[in-house]
Each structure stands twice: as structure tokens, then as C-alpha cells.
Coordinates of C-alpha atoms and ligand atoms in Angstrom, one line a residue:
X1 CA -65.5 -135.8 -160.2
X2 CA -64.8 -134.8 -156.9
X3 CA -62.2 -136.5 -154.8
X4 CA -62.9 -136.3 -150.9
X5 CA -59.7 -136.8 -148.8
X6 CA -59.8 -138.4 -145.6
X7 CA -56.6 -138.4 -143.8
X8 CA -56.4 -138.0 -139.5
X9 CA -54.7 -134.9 -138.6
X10 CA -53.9 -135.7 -135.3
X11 CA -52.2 -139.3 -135.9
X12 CA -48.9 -140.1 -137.7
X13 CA -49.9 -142.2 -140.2
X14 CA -47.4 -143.0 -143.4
X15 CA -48.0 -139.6 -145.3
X16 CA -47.1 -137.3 -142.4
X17 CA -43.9 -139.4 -141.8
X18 CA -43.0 -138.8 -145.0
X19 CA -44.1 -135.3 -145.3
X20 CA -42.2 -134.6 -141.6
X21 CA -39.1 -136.0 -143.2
X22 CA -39.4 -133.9 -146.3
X23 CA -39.9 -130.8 -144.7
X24 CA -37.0 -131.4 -142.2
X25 CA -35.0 -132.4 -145.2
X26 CA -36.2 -128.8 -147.5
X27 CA -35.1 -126.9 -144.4
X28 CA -32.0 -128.5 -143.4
X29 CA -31.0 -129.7 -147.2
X30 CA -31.4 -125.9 -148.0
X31 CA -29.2 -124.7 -145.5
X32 CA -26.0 -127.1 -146.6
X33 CA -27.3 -126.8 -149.9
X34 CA -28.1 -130.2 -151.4
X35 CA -31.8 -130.1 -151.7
X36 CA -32.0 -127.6 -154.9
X37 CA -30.6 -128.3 -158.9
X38 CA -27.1 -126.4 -158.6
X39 CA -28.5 -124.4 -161.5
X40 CA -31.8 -123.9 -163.2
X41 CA -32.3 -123.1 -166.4
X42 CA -34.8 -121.2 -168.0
X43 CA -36.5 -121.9 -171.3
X44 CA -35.0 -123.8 -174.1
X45 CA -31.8 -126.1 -173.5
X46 CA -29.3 -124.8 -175.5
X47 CA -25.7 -126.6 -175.7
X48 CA -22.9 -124.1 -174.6
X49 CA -24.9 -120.9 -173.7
X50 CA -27.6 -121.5 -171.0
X51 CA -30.1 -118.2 -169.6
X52 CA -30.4 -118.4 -166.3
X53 CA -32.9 -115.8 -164.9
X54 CA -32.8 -114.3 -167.8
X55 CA -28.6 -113.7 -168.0
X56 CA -26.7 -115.8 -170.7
X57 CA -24.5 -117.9 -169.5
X58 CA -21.9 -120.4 -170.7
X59 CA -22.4 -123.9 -169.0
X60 CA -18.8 -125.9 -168.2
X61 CA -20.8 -128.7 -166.7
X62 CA -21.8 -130.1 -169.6
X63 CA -20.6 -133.3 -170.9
X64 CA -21.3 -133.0 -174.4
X65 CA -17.7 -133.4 -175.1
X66 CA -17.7 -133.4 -179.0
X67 CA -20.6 -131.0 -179.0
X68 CA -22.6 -133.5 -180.7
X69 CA -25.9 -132.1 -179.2
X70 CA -25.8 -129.1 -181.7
X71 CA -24.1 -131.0 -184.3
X72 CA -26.5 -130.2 -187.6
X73 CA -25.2 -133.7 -188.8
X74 CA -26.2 -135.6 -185.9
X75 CA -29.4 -134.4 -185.9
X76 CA -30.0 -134.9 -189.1
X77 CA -28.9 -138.8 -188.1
X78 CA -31.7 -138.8 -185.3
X79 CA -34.4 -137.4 -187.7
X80 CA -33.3 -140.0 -190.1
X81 CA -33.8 -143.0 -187.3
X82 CA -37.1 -141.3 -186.2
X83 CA -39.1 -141.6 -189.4
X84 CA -37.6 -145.1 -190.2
X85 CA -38.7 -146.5 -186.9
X86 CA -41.6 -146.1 -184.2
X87 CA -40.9 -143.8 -181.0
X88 CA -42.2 -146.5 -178.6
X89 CA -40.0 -148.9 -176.3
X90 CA -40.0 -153.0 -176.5
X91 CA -41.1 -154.2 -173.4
X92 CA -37.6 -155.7 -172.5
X93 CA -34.5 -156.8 -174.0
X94 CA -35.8 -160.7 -172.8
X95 CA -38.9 -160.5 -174.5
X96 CA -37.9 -158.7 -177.5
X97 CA -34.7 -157.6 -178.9
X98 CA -34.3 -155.9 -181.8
X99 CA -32.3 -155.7 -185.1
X100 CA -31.0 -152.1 -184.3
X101 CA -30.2 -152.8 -180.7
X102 CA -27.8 -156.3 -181.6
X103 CA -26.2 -153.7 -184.2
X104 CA -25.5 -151.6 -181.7
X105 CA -24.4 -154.1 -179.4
X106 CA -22.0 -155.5 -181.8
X107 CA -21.3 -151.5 -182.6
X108 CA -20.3 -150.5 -178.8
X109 CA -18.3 -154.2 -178.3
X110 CA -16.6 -153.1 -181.6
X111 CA -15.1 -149.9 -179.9
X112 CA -13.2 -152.2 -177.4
X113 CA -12.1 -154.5 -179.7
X114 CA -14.7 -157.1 -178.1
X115 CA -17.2 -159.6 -179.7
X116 CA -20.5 -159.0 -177.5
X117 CA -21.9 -156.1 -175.2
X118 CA -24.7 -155.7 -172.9
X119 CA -27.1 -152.2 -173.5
X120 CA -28.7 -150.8 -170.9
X121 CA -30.8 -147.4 -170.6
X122 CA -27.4 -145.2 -169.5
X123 CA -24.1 -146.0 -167.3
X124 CA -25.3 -145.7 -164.1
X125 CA -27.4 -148.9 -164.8
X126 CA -24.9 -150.3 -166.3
X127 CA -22.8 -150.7 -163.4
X128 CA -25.0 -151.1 -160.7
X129 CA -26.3 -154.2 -162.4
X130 CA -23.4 -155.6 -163.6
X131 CA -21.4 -155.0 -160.5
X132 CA -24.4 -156.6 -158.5
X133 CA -24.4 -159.5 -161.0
X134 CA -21.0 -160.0 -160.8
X135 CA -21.1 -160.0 -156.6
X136 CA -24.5 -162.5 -156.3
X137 CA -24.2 -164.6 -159.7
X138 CA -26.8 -166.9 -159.2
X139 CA -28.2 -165.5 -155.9
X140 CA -29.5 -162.6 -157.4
X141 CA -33.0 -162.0 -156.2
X142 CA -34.9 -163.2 -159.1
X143 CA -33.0 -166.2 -160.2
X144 CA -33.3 -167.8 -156.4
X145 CA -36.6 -169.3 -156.5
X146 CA -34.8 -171.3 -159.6
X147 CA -31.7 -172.0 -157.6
X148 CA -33.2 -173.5 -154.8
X149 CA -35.9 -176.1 -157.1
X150 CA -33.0 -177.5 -159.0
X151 CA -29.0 -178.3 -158.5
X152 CA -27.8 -175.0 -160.2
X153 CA -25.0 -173.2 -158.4
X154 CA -24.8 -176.3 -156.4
X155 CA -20.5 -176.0 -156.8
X156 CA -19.9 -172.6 -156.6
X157 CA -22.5 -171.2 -154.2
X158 CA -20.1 -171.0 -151.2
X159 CA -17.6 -169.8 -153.4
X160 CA -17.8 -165.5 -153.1
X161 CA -16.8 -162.9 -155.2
X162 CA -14.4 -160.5 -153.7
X163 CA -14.2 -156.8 -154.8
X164 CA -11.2 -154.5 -155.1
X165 CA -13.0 -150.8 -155.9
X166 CA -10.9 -147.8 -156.6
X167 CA -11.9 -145.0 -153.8
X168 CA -12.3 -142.6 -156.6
X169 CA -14.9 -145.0 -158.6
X170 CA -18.5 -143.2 -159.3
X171 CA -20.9 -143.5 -157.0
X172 CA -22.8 -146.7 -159.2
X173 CA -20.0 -149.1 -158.7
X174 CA -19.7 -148.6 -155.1
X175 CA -23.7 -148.9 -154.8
X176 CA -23.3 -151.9 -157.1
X177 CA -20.7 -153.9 -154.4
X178 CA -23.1 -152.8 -151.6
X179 CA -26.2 -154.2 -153.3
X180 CA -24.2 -157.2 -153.7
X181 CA -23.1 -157.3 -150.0
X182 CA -26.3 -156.8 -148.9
X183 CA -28.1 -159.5 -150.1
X184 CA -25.2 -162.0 -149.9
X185 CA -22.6 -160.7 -146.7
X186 CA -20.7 -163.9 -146.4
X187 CA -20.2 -164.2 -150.0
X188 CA -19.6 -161.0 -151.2
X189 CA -16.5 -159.3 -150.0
X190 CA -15.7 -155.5 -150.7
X191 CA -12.5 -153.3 -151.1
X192 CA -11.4 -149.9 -151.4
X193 CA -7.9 -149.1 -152.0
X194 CA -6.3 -145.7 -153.0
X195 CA -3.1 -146.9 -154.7
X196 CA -1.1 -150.0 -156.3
X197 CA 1.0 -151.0 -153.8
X198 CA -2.5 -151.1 -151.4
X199 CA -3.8 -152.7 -154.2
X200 CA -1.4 -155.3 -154.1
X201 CA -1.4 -155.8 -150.6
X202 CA -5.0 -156.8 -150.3
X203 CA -4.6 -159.2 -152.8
X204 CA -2.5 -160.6 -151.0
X205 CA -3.9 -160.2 -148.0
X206 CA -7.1 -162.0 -148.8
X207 CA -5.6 -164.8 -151.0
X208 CA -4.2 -166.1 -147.3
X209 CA -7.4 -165.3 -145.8
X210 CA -9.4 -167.4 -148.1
X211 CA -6.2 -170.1 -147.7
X212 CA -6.1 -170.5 -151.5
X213 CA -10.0 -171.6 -151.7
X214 CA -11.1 -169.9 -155.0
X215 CA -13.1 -166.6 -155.6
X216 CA -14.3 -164.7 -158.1
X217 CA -11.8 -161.8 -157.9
X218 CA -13.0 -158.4 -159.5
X219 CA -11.0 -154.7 -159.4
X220 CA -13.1 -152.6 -160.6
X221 CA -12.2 -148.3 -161.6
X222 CA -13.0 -145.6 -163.5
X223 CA -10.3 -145.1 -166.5
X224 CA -10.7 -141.7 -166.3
X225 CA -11.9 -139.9 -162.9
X226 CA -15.1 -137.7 -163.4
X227 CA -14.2 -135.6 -160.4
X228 CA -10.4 -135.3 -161.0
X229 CA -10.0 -135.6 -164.6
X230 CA -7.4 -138.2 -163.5
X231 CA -6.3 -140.8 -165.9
X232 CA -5.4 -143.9 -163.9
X233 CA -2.8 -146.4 -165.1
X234 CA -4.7 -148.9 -166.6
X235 CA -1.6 -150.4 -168.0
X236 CA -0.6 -151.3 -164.3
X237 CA -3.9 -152.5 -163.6
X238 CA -4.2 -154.9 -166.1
X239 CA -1.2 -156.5 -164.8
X240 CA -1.8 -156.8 -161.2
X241 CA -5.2 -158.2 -162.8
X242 CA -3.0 -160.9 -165.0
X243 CA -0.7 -161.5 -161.8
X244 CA -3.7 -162.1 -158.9
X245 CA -6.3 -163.9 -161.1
X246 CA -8.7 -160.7 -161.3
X247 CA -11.1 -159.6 -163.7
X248 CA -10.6 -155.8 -164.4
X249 CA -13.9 -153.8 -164.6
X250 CA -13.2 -150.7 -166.2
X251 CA -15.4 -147.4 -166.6
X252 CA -14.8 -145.4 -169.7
X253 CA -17.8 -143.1 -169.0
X254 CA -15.7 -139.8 -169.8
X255 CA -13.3 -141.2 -171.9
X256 CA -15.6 -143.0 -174.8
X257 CA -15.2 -140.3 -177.8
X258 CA -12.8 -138.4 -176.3
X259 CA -9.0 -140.6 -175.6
X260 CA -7.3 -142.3 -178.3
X261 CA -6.8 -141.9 -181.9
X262 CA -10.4 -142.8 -183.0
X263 CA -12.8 -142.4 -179.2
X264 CA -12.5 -145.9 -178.2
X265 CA -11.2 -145.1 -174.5
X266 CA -8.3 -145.5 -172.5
X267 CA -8.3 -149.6 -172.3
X268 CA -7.9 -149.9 -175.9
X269 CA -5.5 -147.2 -176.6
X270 CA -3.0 -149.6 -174.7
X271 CA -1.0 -151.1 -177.1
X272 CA -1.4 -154.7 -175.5
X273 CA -4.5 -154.7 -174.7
X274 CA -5.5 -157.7 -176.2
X275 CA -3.1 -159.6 -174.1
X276 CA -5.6 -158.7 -171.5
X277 CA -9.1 -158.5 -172.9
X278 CA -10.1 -161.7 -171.8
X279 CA -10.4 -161.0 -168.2
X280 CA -11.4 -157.0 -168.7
X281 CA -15.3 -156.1 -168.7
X282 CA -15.0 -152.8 -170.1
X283 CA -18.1 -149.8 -169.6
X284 CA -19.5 -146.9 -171.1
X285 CA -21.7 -144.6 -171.4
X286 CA -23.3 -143.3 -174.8
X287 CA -25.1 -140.2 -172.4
X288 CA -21.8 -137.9 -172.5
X289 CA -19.6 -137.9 -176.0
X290 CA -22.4 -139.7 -177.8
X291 CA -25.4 -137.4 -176.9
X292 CA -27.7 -139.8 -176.9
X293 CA -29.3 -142.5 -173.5
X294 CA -27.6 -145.6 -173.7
X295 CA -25.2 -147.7 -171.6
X296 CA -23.2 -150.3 -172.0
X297 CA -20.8 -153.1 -170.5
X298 CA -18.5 -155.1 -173.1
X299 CA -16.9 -158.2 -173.1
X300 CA -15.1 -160.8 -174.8
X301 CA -16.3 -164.0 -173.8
X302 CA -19.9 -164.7 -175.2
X303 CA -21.2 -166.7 -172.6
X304 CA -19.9 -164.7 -169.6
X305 CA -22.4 -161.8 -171.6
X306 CA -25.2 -164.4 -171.8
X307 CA -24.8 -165.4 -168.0
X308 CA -24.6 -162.0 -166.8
X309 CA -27.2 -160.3 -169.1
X310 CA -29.4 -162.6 -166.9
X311 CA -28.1 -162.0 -163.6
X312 CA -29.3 -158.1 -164.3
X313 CA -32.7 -157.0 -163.0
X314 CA -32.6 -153.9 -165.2
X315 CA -32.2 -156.1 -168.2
X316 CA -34.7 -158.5 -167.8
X317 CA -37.6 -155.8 -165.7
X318 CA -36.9 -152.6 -167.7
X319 CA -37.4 -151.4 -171.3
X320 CA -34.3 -150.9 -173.3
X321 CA -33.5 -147.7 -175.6
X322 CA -35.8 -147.2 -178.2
X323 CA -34.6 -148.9 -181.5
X324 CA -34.9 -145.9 -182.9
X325 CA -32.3 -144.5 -180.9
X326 CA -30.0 -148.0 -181.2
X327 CA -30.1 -146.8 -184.7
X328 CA -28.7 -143.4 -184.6
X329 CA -26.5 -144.5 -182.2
X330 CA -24.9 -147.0 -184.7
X331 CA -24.6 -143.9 -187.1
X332 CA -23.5 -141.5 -184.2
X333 CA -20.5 -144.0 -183.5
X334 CA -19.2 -144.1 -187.1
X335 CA -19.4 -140.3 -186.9
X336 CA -17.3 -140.1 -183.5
X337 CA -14.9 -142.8 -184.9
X338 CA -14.2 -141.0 -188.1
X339 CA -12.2 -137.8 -189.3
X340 CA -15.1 -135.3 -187.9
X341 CA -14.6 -137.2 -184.1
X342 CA -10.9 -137.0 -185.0
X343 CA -10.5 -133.0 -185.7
X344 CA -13.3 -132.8 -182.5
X345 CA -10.8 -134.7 -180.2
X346 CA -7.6 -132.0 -181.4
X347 CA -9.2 -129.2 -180.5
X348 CA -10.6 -130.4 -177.3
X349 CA -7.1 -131.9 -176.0
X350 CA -6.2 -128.4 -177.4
X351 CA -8.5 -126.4 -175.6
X352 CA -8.3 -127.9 -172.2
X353 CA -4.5 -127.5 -172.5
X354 CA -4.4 -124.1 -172.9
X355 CA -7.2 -123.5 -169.9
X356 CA -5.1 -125.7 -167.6
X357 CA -1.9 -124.2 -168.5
X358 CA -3.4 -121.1 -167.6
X359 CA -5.0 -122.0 -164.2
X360 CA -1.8 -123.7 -163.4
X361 CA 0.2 -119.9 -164.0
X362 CA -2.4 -118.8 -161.4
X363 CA -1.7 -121.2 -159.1
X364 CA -4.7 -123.3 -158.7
X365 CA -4.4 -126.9 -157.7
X366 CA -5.7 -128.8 -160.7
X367 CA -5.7 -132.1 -158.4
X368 CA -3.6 -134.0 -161.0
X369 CA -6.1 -133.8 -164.3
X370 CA -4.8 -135.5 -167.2
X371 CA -8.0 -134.5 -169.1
X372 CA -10.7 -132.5 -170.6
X373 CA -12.0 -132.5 -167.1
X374 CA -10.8 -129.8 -165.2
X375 CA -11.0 -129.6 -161.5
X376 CA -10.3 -126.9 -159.1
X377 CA -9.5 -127.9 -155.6
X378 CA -11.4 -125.3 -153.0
X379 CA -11.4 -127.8 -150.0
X380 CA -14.0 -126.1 -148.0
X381 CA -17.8 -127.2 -149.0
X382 CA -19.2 -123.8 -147.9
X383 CA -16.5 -121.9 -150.2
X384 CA -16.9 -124.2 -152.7
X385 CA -20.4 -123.2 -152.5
X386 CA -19.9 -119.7 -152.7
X387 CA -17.4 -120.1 -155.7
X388 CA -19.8 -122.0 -157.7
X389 CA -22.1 -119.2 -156.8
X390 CA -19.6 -115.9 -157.8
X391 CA -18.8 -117.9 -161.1
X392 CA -22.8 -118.0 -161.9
X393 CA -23.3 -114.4 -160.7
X394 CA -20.5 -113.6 -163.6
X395 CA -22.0 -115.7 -166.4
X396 CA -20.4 -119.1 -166.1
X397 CA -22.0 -122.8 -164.7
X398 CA -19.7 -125.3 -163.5
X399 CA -20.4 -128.1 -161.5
X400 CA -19.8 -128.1 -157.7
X401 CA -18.7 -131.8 -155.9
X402 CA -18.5 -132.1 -152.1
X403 CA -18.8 -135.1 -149.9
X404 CA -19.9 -137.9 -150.7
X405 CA -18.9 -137.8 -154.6
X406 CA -15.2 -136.7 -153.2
X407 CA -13.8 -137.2 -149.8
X408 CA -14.8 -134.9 -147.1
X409 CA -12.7 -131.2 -147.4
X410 CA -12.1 -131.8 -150.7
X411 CA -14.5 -130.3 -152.4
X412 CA -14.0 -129.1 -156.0
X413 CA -15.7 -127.1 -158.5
X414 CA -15.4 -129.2 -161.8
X415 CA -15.2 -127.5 -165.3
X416 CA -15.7 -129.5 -168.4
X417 CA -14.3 -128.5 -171.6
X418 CA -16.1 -129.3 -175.0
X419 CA -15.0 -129.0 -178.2
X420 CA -17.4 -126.1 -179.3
X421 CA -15.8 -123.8 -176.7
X422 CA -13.2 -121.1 -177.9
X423 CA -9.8 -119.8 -176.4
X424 CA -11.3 -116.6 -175.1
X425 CA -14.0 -118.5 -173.0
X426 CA -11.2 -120.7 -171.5
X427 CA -9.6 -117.3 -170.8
X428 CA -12.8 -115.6 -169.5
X429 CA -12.8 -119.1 -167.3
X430 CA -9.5 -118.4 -165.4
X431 CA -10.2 -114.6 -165.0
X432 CA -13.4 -115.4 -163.2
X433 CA -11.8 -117.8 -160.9
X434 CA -8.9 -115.9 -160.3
X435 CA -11.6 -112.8 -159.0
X436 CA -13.7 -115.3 -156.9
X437 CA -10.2 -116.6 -155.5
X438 CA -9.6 -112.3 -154.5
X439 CA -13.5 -112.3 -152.9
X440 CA -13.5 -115.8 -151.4
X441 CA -9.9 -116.6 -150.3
X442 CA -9.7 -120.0 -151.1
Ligands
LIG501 C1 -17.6 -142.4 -164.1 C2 -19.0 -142.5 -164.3 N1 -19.6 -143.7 -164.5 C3 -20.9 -143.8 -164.7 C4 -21.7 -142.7 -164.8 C5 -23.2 -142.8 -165.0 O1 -23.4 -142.6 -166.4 P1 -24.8 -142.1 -166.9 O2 -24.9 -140.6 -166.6 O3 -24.8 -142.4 -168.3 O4 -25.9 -142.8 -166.1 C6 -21.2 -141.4 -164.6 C7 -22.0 -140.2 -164.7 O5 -21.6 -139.1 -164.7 C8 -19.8 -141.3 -164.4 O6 -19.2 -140.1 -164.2

């Protein structure tokens, strides 16, 4: 069948606004570089070694920390979960949950010495739900029509949530707080502080700005920065929490598998944190370490999960995981938690020691990294871009962040180690930096 199309050339109508704006964006997003993939693969995707235009390359911006992607045994586990189960997705986790997803759930609350969990499709879903369900409560969108018919809410609707967000938080917790503000300004109150002591001066700032009334008081970071490879002081945090009424939200993304003795994050690895668990929501992500989709928030309290599980749209609009996937994830876990995540974990602490101990010999500014996660500072975004560039013209990807992701003139190119990477590629790494450092002068 033929399809005529009748659209006015002369007139703006809604297509050509959109297709001005997207031309003005391919030209201009070109030229400052934002509106390509950083790097494009050809052909199969291939854990460590990537071809790109036909040259091999090594990629550093993966976050397949374990190398669980090319792991024969995990794939066998995925095989395994795809013949017992059907490929398809339930229509959502309100109309129909499933026996693999609660394992998981009790699987990935299990991790963080918790009782119940909340799955969603990856992190960045995770926390822009939960975030927003933590800001609006019982104003979120859907559950208003409800609100207003009956007396729910009725004591605590003037009664807002204030955030405390760590400047370095990813980008879905700070969308989270403004999705929240947005639909609820004079309840929904939002911070950024850079340190303790500002930390502790807000919180004391706004308890005498809200003259002792209560609030919902949330801080919310990463554990362990995916720009910086930073690992904050959660041990602190958990304390100011404890001392100014706060829940803590904490995002593990990059540190599930990888800190502590058995994967299980930063949080946990504290030795008293289960003086604190109570008033922690801890997150994670099962899309780096794990290798798989999956998301997750965990908590102690069961009916906080309850409540909030229903203040997400994504939980109660979207399809969950496929069960089949739950499954293999409840396998992958044990696998991560045991002796082979164990000897992964040594020689990935290993390996990232020995590339930063090198880097740091050549004088790079490693911007504090505590971590697998190993950041160069170049400062200047057009450098950066060129570094990130030189680095691929010599056979290695890493991942470039400028503004907004980091602050503005600080951009950084980002290597990640995994544990399938060997000693001469972290020193192939540093070689290749220190040259582009000779073209560039950064
Ligand atoms: C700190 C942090 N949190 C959350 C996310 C989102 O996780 P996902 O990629 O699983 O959506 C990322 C993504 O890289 C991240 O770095």
C-alpha cells in the first residue's frame, strides 16, 4: 500500500519544529561533541577487546567489573534460566509478580543485610522513582485522584520532605529531587552540599527554618563516585543521619560485586551498620558487576517497601525483568558472593592498584580515586575531547565526562578496570596517556 504524505511546506507546523530543532542540534551538538556515541562499535560486542573501524581495541569504559559477561559459567546460568522459563515480560510487578522475582528481591535485600527490596528494570529507575516517591509520598501523580476522594494524607500533606544531595550524586537522583520539586515546590525542598561540615550546616540551617515542625529529612549519595572513583565516608554519613533525624539513601551502583569481602557494597562492609539500617534505603544496580538488567532499592522496614513500591510510576506502569532473568540473577549473586567473586575482587583491587600507582609516578591527577575507577583530570572539555580521541587512535576506549555529569572545567577521561584485564594493558594504559599528555599538553 501506498502511503501519501500531506504535510505544508511553507507553514511551521509540529514536525518542522521538531525537525528545525534537530537539525540545529546535529550541527551545533557536532561541533561541542555531544550529539554522536563517543565510540561505535563494529560487529559483534565482545567484552574487553572491541573493533572499531576495523582496528582492535581494548574498551576501559566498560563496567563489567568481574568480567561476568564472558564468564563461560555465567552463561551457562543464563542458558539454564532461559529453557526453564518463557522469554516474555509480566505486564507489571502490580498485576503479576512472580516466584523468581520475590527470590530475587529477598536475594538483592539479602546483600545489604535487609529483609525486603524493590526491583526495577536498571538503577537509573531505581532512583528516579524512589527519590520522587520519597519527595511527593502521597502526591505523586497517580495516587492524587485517590487523595483528594478520601481523608488519606490528611496529617502529613503539609508536612514536606527535605533533600540533602551529594554534588557528586548521578545524574538520576538529582532528576529524582527535581521531579519531586516540580510537581510539589512548597513541599519538596532540595540540597546540594559538597562536604560534612556544609552538610551539617544545612541541617541545621533548615531545622530553624522549619521552627522544629517535622519533615521527612533524606541525604541522599553515591557510595562510590562513578566519575571520581571516590569512596565517600559513609561511616560519617550515617552518623550525621542518626544525629539530624535523616534517612540515608545510598547508591552502590559501582560498588555491588566489587567492595567488601563478599560484593555486598560499601554500607555493609561497615562494621556497625546495623546500628544504622533502619533509617538507610540502600541502591543498586545488577547492570555493572552483575551483567545482567535489573535495579534495585533495599530496605529494612516492610511496610516503608510496601508504601513506596506504590508511590513509583515505574513499578506500577512498566514491565519488570523477565523472570527468566530474576532467575539467573539469583544464581549470578551466589556466584559473585562466593570464592570465584572473591579471587575476581583480588585481582581487580590488584590491578587498579598497580595502574594508579603508575599514573600517579607520571604525575596525573587521579582526583582522589579510592577504586577500580580510575579518573584522569584534563580540565579542559575540548582536550579532553582530543585525549579521548588520541587514546582511540592508539587502540584504547575510555569514557570521556564533561559538564554536566562533572562540574564545568573539570572534565575527565574515566578508565575502568575489570578483572579480565592484565598488567601489561594497565601498562599499555599509562604509556598512551603519558604520549597524548606530550601531543596535547594537558
Ligand atoms: C552512580 C550511578 N547510579 C545509578 C546509575 C544508573 O544505573 P543503570 O545504568 O543500571 O541504569 C549509574 C549508571 O552508570 C551510576 O553511575
Amino acid at each position: 500500500m501506498q502511503i501519501v504524505r500531506k504535510t505544508k511546506k511553507t507553514e511551521k507546523n509540529s514536525l518542522s519544529i521538531l525537525l528545525g530543532e534537530a537539525d540545529e542540534f546535529a550541527r551545533e551538538g557536532t561541533r561541542i561533541n555531544i550529539a554522536n556515541p563517543q565510540s561505535m562499535a563494529d560487529g559483534i560486542f565482545g567484552g574487553k577487546y572491541l573493533t572499531i573501524c576495523g582496528q582492535r581495541m581494548l574498551d576501559c569504559s566498560r563496567l563489567d567489573y568481574l568480567g561476568l559477561g564472558s564468564n563461560i559459567e555465567i552463561k551457562k546460568i543464563m542458558k539454564r534460566s532461559i529453557d526453564q522459563n518463557d522469554l516474555g515480560c509480566p505486564a507489571s510487578q502490580i498485576v503479576m509478580k512472580t516466584e523468581s522475582t520475590v527470590s530475587l528481591e529477598k536475594k538483592v535485600a539479602g546483600l545489604h543485610g535487609m529483609d525486603n527490596s524493590i526491583i526495577f528494570t536498571a538503577g537509573y529507575p531505581a532512583n528516579e522513582n524512589i527519590i520522587q516517591a520519597l519527595g511527593l509520598r502521597m502526591n505523586t501523580p497517580h495516587l492524587v485522584p485517590y487523595v483528594r476522594d478520601t481523608k488519606m494524607g490528611l496529617l502529613s500533606r503539609e508536612t514536606p520532605t527535605l533533600f540533602y544531595v551529594n554534588t557528586e550524586s548521578h545524574f538520576s537522583i538529582q532528576h529524582g529531587v527535581r521531579l519531586a520539586k516540580a510537581q510539589a515546590p512548597d513541599r519538596c525542598y532540595g540540597w546540594i552540599y559538597k562536604d560534612t561540615e556544609q552538610l551539617r550546616n544545612m541541617l541545621q540551617k533548615s531545622k530553624s527554618k522549619f521552627n522544629g515542625s517535622p519533615a521527612v529529612r533524606v541525604i541522599a549519595t553515591d557510595t562510590l563516585s562513578s566519575a571520581t572513583g571516590r569512596i565517600f565516608d559513609i561511616q560519617e554519613l550515617c552518623q550525621i543521619a542518626e544525629e539530624y533525624d535523616c534517612l540515608l539513601y545510598l547508591d552502590e551502583a559501582h560498588a555491588m560485586g566489587v567492595v567488601g569481602q563478599s560484593g555486598c557494597g560499601v554500607a555493609s562492609a561497615l562494621p556497625d551498620f546495623g546500628n544504622y539500617a533502619d533509617r538507610c534505603i540502600v541502591m543498586g544496580t545488577l547492570t555493572k558487576a552483575f551483567s545482567h538488567l535489573g535495579g534495585y532499592v533495599a530496605l529494612s522496614n516492610a511496610k516503608l517497601s510496601w508504601f513506596l513500591r506504590f508511590c513509583s510510576p515505574q513499578y506500577i506502569f512498566s514491565a519488570p525483568i523477565p523472570p527468566w532473568m530474576a532467575e539467573s540473577l539469583v544464581r549470578t549473586i551466589d556466584f559473585v558472593c562466593g570464592e570465584e567473586g572473591a579471587k575476581a575482587r583480588r585481582n581487580l583491587i590488584l590491578l587498579s592498584e598497580v595502574l594508579k600507582t603508575a599514573l600517579e609516578a607520571h604525575g596525573f591527577d587521579l582526583m582522589g580515586s579510592s577504586s577500580h575507577i580510575v579518573p584522569v583530570r584534563i580540565g579542559n572539555e575540548q582536550k579532553a575531547d582530543e585525549v579521548k580521541k588520541y587514546l582511540e587512535s592508539r587502540g584504547i576506549i575510555a569514557s570521556l565526562f564533561k559538564h554536566p555529569a562533572v562540574p564545568r572545567g573539570e572534565a575527565l577521561i574515566r578508565f575502568s578496570v575489570c578483572t579480565d584485564m592484565t598488567f601489561e594493558e594497565m601498562e599499555e594504559i599509562t604509556s598512551k596517556l603519558v604520549e597524548a599528555r606530550e601531543t596535547i599538553q594537558f
